[in-house]
mmCIF file of C-alpha atoms in Angstrom:
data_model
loop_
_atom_site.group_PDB
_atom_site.id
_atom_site.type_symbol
_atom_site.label_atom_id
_atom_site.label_comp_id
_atom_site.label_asym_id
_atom_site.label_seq_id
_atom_site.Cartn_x
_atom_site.Cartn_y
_atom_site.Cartn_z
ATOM 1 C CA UNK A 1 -54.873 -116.474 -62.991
ATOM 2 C CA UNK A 2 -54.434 -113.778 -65.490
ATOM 3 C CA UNK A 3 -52.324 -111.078 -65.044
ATOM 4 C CA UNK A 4 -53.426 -107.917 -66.343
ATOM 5 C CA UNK A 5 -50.906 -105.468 -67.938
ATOM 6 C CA UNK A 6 -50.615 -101.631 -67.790
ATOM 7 C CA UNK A 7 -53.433 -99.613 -70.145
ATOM 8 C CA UNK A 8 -53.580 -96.029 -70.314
ATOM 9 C CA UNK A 9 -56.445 -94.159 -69.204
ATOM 10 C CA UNK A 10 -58.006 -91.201 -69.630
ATOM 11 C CA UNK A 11 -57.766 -90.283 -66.111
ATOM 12 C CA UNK A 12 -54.184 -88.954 -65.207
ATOM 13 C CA UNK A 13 -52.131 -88.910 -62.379
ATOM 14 C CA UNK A 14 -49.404 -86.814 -62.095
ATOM 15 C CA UNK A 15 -47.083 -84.501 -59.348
ATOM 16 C CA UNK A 16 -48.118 -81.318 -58.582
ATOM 17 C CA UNK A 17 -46.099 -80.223 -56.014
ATOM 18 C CA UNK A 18 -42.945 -81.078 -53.702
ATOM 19 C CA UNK A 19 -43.134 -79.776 -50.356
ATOM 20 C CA UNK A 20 -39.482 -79.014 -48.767
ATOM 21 C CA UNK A 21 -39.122 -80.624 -45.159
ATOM 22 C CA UNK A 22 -36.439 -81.500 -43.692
ATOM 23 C CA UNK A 23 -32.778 -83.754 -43.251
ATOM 24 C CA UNK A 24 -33.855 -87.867 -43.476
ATOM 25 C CA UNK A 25 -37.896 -87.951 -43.411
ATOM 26 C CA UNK A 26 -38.520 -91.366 -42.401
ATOM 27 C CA UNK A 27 -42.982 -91.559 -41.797
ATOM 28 C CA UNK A 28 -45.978 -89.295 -41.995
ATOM 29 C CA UNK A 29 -49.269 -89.387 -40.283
ATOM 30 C CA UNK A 30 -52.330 -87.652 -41.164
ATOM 31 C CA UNK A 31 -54.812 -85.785 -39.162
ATOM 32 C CA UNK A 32 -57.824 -86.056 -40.964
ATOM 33 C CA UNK A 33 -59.910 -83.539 -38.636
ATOM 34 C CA UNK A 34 -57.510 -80.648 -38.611
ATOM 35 C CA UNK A 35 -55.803 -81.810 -42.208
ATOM 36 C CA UNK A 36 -52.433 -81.353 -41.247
ATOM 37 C CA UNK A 37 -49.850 -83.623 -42.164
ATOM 38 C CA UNK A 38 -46.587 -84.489 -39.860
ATOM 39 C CA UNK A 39 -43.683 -85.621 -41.294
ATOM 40 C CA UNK A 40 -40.827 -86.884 -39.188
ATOM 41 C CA UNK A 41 -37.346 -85.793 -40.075
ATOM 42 C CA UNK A 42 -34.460 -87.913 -38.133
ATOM 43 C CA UNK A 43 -31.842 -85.532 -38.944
ATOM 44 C CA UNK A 44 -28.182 -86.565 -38.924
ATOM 45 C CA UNK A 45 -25.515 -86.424 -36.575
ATOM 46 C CA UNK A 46 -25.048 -82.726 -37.038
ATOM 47 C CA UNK A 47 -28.675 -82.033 -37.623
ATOM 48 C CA UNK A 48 -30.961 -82.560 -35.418
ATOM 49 C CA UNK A 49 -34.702 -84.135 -35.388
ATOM 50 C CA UNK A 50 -37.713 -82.763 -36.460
ATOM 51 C CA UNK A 51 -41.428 -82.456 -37.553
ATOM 52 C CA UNK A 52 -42.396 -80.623 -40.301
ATOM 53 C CA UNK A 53 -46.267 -79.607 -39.997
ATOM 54 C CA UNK A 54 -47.823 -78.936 -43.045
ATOM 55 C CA UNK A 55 -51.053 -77.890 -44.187
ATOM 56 C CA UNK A 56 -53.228 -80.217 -46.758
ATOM 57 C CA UNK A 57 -54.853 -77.069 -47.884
ATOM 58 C CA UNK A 58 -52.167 -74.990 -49.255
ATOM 59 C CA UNK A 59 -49.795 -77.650 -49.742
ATOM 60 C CA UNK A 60 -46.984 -75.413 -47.635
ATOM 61 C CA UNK A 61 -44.798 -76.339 -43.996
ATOM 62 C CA UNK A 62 -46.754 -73.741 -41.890
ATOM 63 C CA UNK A 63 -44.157 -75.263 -38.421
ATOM 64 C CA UNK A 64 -40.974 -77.167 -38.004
ATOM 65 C CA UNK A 65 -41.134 -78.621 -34.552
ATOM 66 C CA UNK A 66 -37.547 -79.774 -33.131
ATOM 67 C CA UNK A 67 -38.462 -83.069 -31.063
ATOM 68 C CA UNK A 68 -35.393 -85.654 -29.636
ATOM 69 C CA UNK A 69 -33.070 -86.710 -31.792
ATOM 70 C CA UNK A 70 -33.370 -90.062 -33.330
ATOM 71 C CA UNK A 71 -37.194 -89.785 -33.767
ATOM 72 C CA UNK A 72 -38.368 -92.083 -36.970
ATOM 73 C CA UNK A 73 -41.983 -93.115 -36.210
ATOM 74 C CA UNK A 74 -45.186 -91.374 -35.168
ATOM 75 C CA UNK A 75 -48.782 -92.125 -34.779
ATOM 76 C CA UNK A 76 -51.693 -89.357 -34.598
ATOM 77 C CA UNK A 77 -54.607 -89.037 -32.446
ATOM 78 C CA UNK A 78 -57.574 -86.964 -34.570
ATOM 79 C CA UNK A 79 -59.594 -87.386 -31.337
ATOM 80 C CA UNK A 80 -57.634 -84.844 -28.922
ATOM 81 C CA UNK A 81 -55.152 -83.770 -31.609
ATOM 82 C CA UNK A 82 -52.279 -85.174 -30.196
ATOM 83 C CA UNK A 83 -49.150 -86.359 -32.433
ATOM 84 C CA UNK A 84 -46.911 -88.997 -31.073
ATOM 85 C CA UNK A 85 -43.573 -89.313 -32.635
ATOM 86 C CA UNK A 86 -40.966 -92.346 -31.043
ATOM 87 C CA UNK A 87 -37.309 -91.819 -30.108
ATOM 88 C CA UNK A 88 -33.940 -93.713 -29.864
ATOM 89 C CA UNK A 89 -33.235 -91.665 -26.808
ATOM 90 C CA UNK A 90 -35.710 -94.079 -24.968
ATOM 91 C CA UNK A 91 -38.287 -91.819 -25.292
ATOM 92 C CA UNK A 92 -41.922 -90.669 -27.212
ATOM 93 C CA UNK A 93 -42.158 -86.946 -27.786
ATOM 94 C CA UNK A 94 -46.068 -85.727 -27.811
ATOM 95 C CA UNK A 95 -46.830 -82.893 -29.757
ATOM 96 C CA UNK A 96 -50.095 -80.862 -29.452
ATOM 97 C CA UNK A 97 -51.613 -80.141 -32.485
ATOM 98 C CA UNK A 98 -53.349 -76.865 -31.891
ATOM 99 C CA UNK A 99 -50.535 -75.416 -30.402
ATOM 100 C CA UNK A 100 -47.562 -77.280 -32.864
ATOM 101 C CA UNK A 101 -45.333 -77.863 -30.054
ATOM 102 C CA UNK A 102 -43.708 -80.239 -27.766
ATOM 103 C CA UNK A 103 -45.937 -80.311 -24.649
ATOM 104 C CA UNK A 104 -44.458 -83.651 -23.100
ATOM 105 C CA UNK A 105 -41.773 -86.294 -23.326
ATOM 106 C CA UNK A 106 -42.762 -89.692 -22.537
ATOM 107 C CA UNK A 107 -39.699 -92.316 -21.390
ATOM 108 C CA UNK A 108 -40.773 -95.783 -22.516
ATOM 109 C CA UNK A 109 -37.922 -98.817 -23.558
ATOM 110 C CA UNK A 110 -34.937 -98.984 -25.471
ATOM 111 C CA UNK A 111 -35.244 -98.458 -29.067
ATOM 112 C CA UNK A 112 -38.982 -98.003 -29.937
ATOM 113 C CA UNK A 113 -39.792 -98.774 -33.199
ATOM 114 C CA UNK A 114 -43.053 -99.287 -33.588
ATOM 115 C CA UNK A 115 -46.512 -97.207 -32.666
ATOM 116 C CA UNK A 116 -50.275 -97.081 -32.981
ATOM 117 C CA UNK A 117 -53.141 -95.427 -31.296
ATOM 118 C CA UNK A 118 -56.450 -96.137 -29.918
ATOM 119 C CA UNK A 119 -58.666 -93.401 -30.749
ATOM 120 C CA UNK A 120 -61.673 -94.455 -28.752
ATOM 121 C CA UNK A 121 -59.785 -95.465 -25.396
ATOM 122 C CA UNK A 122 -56.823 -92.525 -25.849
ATOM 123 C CA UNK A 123 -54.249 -95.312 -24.998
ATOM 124 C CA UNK A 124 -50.759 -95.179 -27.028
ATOM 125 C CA UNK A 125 -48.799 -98.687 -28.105
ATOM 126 C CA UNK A 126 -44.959 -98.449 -28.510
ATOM 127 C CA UNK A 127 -42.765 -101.356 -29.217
ATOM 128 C CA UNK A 128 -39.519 -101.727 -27.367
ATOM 129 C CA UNK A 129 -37.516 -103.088 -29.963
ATOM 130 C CA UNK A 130 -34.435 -103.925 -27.828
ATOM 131 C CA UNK A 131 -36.124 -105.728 -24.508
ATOM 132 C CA UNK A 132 -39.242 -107.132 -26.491
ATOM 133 C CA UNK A 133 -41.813 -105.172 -24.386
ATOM 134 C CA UNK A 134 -45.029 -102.626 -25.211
ATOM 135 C CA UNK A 135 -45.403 -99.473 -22.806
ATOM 136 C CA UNK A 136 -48.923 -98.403 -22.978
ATOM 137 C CA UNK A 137 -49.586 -94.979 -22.427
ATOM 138 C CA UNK A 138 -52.031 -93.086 -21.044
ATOM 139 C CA UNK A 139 -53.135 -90.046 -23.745
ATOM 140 C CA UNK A 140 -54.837 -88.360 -20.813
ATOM 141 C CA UNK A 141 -51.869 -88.123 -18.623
ATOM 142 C CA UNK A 142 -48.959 -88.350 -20.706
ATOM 143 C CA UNK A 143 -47.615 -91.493 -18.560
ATOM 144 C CA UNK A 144 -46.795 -95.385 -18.895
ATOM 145 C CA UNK A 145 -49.402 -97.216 -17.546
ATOM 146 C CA UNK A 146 -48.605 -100.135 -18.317
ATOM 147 C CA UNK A 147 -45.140 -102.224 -19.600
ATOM 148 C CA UNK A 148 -46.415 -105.493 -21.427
ATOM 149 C CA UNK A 149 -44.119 -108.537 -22.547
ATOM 150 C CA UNK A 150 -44.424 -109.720 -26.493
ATOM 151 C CA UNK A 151 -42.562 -112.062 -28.591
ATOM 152 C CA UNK A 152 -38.602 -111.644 -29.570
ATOM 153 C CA UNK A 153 -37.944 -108.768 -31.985
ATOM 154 C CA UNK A 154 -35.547 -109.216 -34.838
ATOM 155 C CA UNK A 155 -32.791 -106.898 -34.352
ATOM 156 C CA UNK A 156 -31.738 -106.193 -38.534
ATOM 157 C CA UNK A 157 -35.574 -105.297 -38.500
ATOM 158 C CA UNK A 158 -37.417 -102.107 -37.978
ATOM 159 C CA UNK A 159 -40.719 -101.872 -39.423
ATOM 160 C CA UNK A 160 -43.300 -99.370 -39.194
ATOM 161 C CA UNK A 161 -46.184 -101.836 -39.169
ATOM 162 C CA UNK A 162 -45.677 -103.968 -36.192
ATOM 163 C CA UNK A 163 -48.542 -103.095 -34.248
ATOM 164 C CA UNK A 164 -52.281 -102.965 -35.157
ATOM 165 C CA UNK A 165 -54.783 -101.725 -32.570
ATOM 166 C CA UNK A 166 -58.859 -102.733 -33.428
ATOM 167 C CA UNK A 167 -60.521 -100.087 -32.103
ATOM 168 C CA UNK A 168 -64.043 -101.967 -31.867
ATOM 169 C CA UNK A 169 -62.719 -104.735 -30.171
ATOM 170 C CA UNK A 170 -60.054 -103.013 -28.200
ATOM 171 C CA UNK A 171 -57.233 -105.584 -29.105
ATOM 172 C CA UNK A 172 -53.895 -104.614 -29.818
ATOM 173 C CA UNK A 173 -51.728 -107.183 -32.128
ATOM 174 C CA UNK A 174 -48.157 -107.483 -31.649
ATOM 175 C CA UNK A 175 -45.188 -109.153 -34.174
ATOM 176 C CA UNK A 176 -42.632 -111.081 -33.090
ATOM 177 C CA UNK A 177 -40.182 -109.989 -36.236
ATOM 178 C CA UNK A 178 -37.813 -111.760 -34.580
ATOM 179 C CA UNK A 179 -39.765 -115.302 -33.767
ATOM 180 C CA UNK A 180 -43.019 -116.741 -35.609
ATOM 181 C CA UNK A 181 -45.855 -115.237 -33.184
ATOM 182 C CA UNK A 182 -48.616 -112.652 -32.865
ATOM 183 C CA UNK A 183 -49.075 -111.749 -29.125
ATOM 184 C CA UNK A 184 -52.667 -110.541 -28.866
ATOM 185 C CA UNK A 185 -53.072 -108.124 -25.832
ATOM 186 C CA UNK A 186 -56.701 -107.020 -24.127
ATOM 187 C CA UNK A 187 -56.584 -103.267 -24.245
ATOM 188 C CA UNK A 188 -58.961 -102.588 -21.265
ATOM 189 C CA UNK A 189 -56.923 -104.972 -19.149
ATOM 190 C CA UNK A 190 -53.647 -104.575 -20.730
ATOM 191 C CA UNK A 191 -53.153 -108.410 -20.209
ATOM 192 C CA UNK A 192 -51.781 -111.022 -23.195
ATOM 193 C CA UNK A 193 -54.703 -113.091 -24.327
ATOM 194 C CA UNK A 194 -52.621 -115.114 -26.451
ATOM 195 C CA UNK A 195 -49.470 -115.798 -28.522
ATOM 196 C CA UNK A 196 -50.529 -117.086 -31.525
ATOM 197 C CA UNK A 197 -47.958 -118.615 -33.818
ATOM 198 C CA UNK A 198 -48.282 -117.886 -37.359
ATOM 199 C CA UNK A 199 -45.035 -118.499 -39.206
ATOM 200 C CA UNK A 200 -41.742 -117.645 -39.695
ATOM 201 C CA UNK A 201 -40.770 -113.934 -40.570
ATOM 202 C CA UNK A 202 -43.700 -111.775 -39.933
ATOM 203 C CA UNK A 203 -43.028 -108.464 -41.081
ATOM 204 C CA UNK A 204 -46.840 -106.623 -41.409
ATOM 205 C CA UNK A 205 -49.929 -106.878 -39.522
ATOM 206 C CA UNK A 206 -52.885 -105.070 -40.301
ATOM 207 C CA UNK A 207 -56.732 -105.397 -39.389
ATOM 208 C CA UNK A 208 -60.025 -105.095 -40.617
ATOM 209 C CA UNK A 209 -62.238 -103.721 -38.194
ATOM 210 C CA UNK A 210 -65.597 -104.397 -40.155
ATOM 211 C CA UNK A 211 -65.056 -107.910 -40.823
ATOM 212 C CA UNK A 212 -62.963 -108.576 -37.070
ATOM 213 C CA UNK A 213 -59.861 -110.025 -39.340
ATOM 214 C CA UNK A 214 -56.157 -109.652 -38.832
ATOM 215 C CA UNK A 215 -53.891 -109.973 -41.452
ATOM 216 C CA UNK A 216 -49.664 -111.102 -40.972
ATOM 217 C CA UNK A 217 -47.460 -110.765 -43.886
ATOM 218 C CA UNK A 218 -44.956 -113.891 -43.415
ATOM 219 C CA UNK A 219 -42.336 -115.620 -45.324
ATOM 220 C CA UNK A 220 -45.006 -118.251 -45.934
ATOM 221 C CA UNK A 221 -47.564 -116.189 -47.474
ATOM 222 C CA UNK A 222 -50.893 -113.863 -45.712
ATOM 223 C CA UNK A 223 -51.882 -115.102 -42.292
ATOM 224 C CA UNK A 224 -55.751 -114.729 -41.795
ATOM 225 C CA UNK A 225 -56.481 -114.584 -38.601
ATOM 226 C CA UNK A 226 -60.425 -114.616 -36.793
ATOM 227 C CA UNK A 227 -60.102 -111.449 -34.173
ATOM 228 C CA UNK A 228 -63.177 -113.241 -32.815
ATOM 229 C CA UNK A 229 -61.517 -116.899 -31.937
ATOM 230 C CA UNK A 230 -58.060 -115.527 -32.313
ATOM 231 C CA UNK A 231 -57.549 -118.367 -34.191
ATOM 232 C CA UNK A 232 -55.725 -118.800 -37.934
ATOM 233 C CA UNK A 233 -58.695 -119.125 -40.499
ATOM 234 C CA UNK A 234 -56.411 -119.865 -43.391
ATOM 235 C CA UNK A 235 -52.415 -118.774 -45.137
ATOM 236 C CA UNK A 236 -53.006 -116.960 -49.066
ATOM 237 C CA UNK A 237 -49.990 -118.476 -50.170
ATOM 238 C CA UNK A 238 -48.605 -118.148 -54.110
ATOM 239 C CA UNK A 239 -48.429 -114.451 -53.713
ATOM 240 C CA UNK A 240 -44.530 -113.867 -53.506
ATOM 241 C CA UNK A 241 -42.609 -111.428 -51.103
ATOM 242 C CA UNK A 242 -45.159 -109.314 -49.877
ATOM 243 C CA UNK A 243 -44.448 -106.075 -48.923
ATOM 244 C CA UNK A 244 -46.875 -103.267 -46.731
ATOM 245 C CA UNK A 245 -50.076 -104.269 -48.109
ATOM 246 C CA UNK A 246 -53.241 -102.057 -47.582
ATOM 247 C CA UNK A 247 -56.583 -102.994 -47.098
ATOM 248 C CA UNK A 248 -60.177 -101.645 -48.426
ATOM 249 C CA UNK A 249 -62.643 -102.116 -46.034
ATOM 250 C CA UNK A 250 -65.766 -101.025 -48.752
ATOM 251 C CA UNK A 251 -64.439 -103.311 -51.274
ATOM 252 C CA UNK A 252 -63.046 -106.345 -49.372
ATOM 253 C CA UNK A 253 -60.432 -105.952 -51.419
ATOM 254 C CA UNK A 254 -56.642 -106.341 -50.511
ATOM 255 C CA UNK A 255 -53.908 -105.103 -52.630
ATOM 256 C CA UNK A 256 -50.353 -106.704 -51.509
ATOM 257 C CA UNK A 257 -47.240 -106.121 -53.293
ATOM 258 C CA UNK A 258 -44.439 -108.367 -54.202
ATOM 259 C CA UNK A 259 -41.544 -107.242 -55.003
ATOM 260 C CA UNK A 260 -39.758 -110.408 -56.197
ATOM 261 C CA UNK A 261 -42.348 -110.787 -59.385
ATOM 262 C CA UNK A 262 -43.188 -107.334 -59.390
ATOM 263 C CA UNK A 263 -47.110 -107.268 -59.307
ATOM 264 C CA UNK A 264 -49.549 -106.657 -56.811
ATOM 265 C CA UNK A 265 -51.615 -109.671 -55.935
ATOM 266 C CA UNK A 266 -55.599 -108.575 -55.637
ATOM 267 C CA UNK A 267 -56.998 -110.478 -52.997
ATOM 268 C CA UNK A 268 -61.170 -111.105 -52.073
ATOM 269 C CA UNK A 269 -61.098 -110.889 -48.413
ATOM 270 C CA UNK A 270 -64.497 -112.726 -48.582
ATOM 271 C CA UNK A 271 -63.280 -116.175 -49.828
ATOM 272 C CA UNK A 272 -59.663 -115.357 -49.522
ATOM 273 C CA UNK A 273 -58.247 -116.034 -52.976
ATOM 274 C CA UNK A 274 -56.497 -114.080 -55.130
ATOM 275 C CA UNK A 275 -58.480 -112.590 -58.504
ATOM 276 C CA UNK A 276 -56.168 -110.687 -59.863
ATOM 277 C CA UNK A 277 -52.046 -109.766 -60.577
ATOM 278 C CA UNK A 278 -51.424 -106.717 -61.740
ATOM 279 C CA UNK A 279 -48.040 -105.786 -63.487
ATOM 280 C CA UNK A 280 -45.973 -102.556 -61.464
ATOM 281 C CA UNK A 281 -42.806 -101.012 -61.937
ATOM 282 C CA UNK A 282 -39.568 -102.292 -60.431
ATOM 283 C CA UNK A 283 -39.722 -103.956 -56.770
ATOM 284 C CA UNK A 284 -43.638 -102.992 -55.583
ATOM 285 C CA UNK A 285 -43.285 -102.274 -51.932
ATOM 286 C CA UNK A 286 -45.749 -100.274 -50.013
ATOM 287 C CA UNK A 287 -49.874 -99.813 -50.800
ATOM 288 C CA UNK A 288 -51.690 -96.574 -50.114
ATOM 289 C CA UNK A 289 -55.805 -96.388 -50.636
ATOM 290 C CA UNK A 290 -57.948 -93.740 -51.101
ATOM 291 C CA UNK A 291 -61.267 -95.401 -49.926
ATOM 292 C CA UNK A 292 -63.348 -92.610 -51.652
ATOM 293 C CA UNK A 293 -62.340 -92.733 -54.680
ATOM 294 C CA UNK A 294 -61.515 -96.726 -54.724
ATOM 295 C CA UNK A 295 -57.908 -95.828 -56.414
ATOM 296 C CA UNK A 296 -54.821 -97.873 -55.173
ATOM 297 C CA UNK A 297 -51.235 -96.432 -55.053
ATOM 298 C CA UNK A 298 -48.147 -98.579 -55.299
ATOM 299 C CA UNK A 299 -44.798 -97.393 -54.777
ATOM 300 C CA UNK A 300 -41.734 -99.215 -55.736
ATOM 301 C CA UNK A 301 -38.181 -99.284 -54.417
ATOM 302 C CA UNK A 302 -36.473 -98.254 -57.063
ATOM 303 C CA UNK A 303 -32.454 -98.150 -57.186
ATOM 304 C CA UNK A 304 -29.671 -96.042 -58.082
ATOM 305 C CA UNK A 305 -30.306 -96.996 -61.984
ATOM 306 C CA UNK A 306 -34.066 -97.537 -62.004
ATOM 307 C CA UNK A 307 -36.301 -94.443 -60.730
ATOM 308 C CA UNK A 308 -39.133 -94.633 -57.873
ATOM 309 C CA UNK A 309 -42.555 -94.737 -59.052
ATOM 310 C CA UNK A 310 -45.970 -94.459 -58.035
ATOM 311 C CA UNK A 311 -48.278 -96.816 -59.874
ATOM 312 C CA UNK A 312 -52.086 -95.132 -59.798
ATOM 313 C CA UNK A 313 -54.494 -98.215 -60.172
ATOM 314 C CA UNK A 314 -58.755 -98.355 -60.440
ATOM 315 C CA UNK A 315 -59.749 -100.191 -57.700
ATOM 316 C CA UNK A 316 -63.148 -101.149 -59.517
ATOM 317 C CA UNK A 317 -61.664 -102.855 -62.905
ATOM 318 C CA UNK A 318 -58.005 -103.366 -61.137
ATOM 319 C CA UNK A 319 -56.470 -101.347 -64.584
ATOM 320 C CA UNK A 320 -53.173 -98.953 -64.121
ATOM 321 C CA UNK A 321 -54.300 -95.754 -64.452
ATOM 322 C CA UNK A 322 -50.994 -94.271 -64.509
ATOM 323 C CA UNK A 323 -47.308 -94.342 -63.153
ATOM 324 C CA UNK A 324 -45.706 -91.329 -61.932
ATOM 325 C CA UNK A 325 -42.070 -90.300 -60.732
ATOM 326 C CA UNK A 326 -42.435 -89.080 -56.834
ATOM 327 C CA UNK A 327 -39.208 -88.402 -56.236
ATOM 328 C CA UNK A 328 -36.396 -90.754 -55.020
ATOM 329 C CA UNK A 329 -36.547 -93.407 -51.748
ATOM 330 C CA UNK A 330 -40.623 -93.357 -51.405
ATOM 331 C CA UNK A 331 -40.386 -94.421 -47.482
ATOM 332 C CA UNK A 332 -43.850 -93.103 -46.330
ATOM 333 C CA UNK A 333 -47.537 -91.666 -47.225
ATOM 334 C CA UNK A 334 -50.968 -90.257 -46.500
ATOM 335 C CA UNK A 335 -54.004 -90.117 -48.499
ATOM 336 C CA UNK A 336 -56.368 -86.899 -48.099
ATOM 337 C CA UNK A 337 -59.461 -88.650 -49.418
ATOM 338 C CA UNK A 338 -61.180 -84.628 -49.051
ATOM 339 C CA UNK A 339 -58.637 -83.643 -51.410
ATOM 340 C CA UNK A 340 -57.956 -86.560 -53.616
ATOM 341 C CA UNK A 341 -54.530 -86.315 -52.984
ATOM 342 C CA UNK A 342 -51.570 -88.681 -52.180
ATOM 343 C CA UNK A 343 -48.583 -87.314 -50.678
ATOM 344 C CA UNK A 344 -45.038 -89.420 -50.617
ATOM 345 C CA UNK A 345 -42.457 -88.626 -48.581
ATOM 346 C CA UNK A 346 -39.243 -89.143 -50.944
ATOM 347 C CA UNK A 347 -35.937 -89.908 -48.279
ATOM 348 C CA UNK A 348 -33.621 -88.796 -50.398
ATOM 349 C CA UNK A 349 -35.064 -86.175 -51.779
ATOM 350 C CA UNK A 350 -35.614 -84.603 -48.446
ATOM 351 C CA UNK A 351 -38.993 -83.768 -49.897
ATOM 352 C CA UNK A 352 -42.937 -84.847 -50.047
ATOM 353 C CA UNK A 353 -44.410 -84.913 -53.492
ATOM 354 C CA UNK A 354 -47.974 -84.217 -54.037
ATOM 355 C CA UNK A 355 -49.887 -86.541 -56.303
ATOM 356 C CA UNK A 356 -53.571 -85.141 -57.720
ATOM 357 C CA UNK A 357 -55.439 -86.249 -60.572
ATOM 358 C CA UNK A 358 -55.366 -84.123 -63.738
ATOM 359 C CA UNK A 359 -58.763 -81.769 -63.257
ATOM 360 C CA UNK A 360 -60.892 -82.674 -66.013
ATOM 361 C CA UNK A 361 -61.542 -79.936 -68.734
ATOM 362 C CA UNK A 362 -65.177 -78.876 -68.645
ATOM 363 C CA UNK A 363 -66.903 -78.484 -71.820
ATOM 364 C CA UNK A 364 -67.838 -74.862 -72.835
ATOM 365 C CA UNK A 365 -71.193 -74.054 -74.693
ATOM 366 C CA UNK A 366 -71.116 -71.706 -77.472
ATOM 367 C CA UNK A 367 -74.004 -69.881 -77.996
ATOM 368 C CA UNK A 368 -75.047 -69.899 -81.606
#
């Protein structure tokens, strides 16, 4: 397998902007009908929680919404406009988009950590992180419909991407961070289909809703899982410590990061084999896609002596366009595929940086 090093382009990358939100942003959602962008601010213990709405088009914090303190994750419905943004307090505040306020609180399990949306059905999944249960809730009445028990939760573990919801098949995927399962859930009965074991330490899952695959980043490599059978098709092993990987439904191309060699492995989702390792920047940890444009964005770690960056990379000849500094403690992003643009919310930095291509200079005629 050859790995393929940096090469500078002619297409640039680079920051054009950083947006000021505010105390401890921990995730942003996109809304790609109204092209707002919600970043969740947990505050500290003097400050308190909230969401900073801003808009795509002008790049500027246009609200700041305060929502219950302790509030890290949220999820957005571009359907009804609804923003859903989890609390410690046992609780999931929903925000109406139109009007960019607080319009009902939601109490659901202790801790909820993670969250996902069904568009099509208006049903909202939140993980109970502390009694290993899923309220489902109903977007039409603001209520728990349903409570549902999953696997064991690992309690030094809070990811962002426990939960994947496939929207054609209305089946919700749930990790067990804390055991070795997948508990696979029928959405229009709200009943558990299946646990399906798929190895120890499963930190990501993600789906493909064109191809009906579900994908488990695990200790022992990529799970592959048929949504169809709900059965394991195959592991991708060799690919190191992978981080939040992202998926390109166009290209059947997967792009996972691992941070203990530092590349991102290039996976065909079609025979399931790696085809290429590209070289990144210290620790690659978290993928972001912009399906239009087929460009890949991965963000490192970084440290106290070694910067956060943003690696741009061609999806089409897997080449590194560029690498840019964001800003410090990259924990979240969105892609505005209208705009081109990647934003990063930067945790220490209290800030989101906006990352654009360099406009290309237009030749000028000159009349003789």
């Amino acid at each position: 397998m050859k790995t393929i090093a940096a090469k500078q382009t002619s297409e640039v990358y680079r920051v054009i902007k950083k947006i000021r939100v505010g105390r401890n942003p921990t995730d942003a959602v996109f809304n790609v009908r109204t092209r707002r962008i919600y970043v969740v601010n947990n505050g500290t213990p003097s400050i308190p929680s909230t969401v900073s709405v801003i808009n795509s088009a002008t790049d500027r914090v246009i609200r700041t919404i305060k929502i219950p303190d302790g509030s890290a994750q949220a999820a957005v419905n571009a359907r009804t406009n609804m923003i859903y943004v989890s609390s410690f307090t046992k609780q999931v505040a929903v925000i109406n988009g139109a009007l960019n306020r607080v319009v009902a609180l939601v109490k659901v399990g202790p801790n909820p950590i993670g969250l996902a949306v069904n568009r099509r059905t208006n049903r909202i999944y939140v993980l109970n992180h502390d009694n290993n249960t899923l309220s489902v809730i109903s977007g039409a009445g603001a209520r728990v419909i349903a409570t549902v028990r999953v696997g064991a939760q690992n309690p030094n573990f809070g990811g962002g991407f426990t939960i994947a919801v496939n929207e054609r098949t209305n089946r919700i995927y749930v990790l067990s961070t804390g055991g070795r399962t997948v508990t696979i859930i029928n959405g229009a009965t709200n009943r558990v289909i299946k646990n399906l074991t798929v190895g120890d330490f499963p930190t990501v899952v993600k789906q493909n809703s064109r191809t009906n695959r579900i994908y488990v980043a695990t200790s022992r490599g990529l799970v592959v899982i048929n949504g169809k059978t709900n059965r394991i098709v195959t592991t991708i092993t060799g690919i190191g410590e992978v981080g939040v990987f992202g998926i390109n439904p166009r290209t059947s191309r997967i792009y996972a990061p691992d941070d203990s060699s530092r590349v991102v492995n290039v996976i065909n989702t079609k025979t399931n084999r790696v085809v290429a390792r590209i070289t990144d920047g210290i620790f690659p940890i978290q993928i972001y896609i912009d399906r239009k444009t087929n460009r890949i964005f991965s963000a490192t770690l970084g440290s106290d002596a070694v910067p956060t960056t943003v690696t741009a990379i061609n999806g089409r000849t897997n080449r590194v366009i560029n690498t840019v500094s964001p800003g410090q403690g990259v924990i979240a992003g969105v892609v505005n595929m209208r705009s081109n643009k990647l934003y990063t919310v930067n945790q220490q930095d209290n800030n989101v940086a906006v990352i654009a291509p360099r406009p290309k200079r237009r030749l000028r005629l000159v009349k003789r």
